[in-house]
C-alpha positions as a LaTeX table, in Angstrom:
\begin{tabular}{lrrr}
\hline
Residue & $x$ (\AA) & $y$ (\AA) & $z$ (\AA) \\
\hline
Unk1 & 116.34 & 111.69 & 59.39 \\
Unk2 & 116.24 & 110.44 & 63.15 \\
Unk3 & 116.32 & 106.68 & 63.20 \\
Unk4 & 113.56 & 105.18 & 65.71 \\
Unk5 & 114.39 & 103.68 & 68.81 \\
Unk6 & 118.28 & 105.56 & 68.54 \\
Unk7 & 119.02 & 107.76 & 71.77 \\
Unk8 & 120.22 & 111.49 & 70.88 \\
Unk9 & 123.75 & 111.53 & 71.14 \\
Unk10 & 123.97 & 113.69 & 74.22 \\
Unk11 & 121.15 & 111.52 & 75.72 \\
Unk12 & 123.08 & 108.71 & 76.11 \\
Unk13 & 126.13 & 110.32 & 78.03 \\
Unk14 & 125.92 & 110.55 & 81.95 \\
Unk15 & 125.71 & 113.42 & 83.80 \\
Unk16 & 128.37 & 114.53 & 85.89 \\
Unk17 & 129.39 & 116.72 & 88.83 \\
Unk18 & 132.58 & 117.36 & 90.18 \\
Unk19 & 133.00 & 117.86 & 94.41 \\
Unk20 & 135.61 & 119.73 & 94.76 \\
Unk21 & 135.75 & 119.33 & 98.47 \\
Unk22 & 134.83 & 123.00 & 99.59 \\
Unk23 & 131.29 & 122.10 & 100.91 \\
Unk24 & 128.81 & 119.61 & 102.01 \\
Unk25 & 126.31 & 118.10 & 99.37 \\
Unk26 & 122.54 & 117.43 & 99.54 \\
Unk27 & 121.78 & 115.31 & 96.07 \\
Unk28 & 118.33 & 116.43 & 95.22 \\
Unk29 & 115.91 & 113.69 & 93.57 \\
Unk30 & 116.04 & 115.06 & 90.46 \\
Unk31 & 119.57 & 114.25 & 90.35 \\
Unk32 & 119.21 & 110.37 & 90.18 \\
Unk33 & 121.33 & 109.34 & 87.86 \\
Unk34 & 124.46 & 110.99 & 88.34 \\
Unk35 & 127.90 & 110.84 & 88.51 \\
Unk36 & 129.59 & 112.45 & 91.56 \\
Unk37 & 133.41 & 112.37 & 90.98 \\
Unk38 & 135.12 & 113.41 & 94.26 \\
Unk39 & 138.31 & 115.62 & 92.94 \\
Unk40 & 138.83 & 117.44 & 96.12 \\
Unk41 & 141.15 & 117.47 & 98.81 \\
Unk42 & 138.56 & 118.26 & 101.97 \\
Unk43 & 140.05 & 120.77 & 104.72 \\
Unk44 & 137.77 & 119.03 & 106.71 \\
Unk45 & 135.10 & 116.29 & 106.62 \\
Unk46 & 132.63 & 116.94 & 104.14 \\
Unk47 & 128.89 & 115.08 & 103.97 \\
Unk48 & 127.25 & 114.11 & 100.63 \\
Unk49 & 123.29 & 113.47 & 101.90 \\
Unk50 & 121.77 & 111.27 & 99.53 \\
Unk51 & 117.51 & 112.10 & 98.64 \\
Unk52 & 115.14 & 109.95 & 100.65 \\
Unk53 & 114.99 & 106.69 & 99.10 \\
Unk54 & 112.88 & 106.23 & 95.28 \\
Unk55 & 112.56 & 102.93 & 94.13 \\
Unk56 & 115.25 & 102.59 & 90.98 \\
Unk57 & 117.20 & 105.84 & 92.40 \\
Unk58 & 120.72 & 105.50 & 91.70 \\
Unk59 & 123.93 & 107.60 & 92.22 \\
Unk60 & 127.29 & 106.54 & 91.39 \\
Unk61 & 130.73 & 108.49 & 93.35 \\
Unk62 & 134.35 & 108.33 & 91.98 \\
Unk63 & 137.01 & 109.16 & 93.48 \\
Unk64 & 139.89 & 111.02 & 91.39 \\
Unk65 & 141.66 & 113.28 & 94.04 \\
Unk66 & 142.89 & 111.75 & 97.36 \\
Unk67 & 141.72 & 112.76 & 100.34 \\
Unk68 & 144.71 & 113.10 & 102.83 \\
Unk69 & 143.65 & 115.06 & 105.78 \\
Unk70 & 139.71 & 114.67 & 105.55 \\
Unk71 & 137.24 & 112.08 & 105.22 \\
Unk72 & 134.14 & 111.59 & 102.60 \\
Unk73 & 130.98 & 110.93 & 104.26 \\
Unk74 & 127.69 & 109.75 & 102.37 \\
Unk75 & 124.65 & 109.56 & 104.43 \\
Unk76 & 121.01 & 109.01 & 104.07 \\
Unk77 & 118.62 & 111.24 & 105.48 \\
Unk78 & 115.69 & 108.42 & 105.82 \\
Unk79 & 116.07 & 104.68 & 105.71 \\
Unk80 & 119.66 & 102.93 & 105.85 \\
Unk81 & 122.91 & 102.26 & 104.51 \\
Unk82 & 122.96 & 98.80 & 103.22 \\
Unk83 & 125.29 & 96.41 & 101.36 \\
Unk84 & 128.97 & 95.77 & 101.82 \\
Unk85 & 132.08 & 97.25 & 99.75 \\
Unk86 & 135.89 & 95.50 & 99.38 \\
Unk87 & 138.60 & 97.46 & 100.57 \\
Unk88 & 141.67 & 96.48 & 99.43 \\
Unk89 & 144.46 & 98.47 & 102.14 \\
Unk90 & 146.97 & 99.59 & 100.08 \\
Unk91 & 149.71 & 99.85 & 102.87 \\
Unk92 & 149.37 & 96.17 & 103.86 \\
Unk93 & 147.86 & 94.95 & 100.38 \\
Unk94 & 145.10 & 93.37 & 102.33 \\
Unk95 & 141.49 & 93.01 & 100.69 \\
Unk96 & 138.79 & 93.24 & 103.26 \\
Unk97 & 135.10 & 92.98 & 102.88 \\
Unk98 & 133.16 & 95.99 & 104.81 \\
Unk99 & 129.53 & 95.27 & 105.35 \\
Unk100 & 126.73 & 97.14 & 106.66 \\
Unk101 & 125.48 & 95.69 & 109.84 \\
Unk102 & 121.83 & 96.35 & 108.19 \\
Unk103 & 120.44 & 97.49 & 111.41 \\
Unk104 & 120.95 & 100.77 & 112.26 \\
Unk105 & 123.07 & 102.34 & 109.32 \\
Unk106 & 122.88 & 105.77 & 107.57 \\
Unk107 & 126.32 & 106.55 & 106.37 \\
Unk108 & 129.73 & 105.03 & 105.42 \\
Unk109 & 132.91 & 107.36 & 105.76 \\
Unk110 & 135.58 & 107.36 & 103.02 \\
Unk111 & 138.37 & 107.93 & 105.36 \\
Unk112 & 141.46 & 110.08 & 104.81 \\
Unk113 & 143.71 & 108.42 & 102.33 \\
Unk114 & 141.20 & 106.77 & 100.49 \\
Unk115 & 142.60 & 106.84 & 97.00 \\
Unk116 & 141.85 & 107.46 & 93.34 \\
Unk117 & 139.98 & 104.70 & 91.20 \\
Unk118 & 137.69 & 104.07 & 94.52 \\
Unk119 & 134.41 & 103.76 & 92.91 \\
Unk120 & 130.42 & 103.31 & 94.98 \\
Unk121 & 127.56 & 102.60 & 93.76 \\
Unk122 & 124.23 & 103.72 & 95.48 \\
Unk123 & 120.83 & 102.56 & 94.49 \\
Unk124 & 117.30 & 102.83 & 96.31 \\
Unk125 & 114.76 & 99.74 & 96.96 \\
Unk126 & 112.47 & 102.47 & 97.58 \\
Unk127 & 112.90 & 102.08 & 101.15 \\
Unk128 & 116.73 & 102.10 & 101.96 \\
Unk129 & 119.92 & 102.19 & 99.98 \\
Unk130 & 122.15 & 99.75 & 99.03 \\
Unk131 & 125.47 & 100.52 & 98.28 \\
Unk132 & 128.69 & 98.00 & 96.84 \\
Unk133 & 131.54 & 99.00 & 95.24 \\
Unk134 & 135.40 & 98.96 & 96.02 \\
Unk135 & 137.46 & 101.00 & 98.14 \\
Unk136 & 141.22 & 101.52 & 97.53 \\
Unk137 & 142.45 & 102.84 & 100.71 \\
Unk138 & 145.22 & 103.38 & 103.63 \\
Unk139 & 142.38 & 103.26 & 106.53 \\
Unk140 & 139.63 & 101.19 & 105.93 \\
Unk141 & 135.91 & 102.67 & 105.64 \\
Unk142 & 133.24 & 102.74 & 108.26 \\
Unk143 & 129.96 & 102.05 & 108.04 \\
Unk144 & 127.77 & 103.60 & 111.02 \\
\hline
\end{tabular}
């Protein structure tokens, strides 16, 4: 018999997708909740749109492939980009904060070289999207 209260064993594991680098993504509402784990190595730059902003929206990106010739960009179709990230440059072993100017922004770029264990975190206010998370890198990422 079911105890109360006790999650289903599948319900309690997160849902994942794996980008394989062959296309752009649009990350329907619906989707909220899920783990994107970048595994590709993108021929060219490939965009990951994030849904318009939801209050308690949240999408989470790992990356487990790196990107050498192409960048990663997230974007936001309405609203901005806020929040900051540390990159820590792995050629010079320098840790950096990158922060969102919180004007104007609605993507950051995951430039080429940005390396595996690189982990964001995206969640909506309900009007914008604030992002942290760290960046393990060669180039350091943009936000714009």
């Amino acid at each position: 018999m079911a105890k109360v209260a006790r999650a289903a064993r599948n319900a309690s594991l997160m849902r994942v997708e794996t980008l394989d680098g062959t296309g752009n993504k649009t990350i329907l509402p619906a989707e909220s909740g899920e783990v994107y784990i970048l595994a590709g190595d993108p021929a060219s730059d490939r965009t990951i749109t994030l849904p318009a902003p939801k209050a308690g929206a949240y999408i989470k990106f790992l990356v487990s492939v790196e990107a050498d010739t192409a960048a990663w960009i997230i974007a936001v179709p309405s609203g901005l980009l806020l929040g900051a990230v540390l990159a820590h440059v792995d050629s010079t072993d320098v840790t950096t904060d990158v922060v969102s100017d919180a004007s104007d922004d609605t993507q950051i770029t995951l430039t080429a070289d940005t390396n595996p264990g690189t982990v964001l975190e995206c969640i909506s206010d309900g009007t914008n999207w604030i992002v942290s998370g760290h960046v393990i890198c060669s180039v350091v990422p943009v936000f714009a």
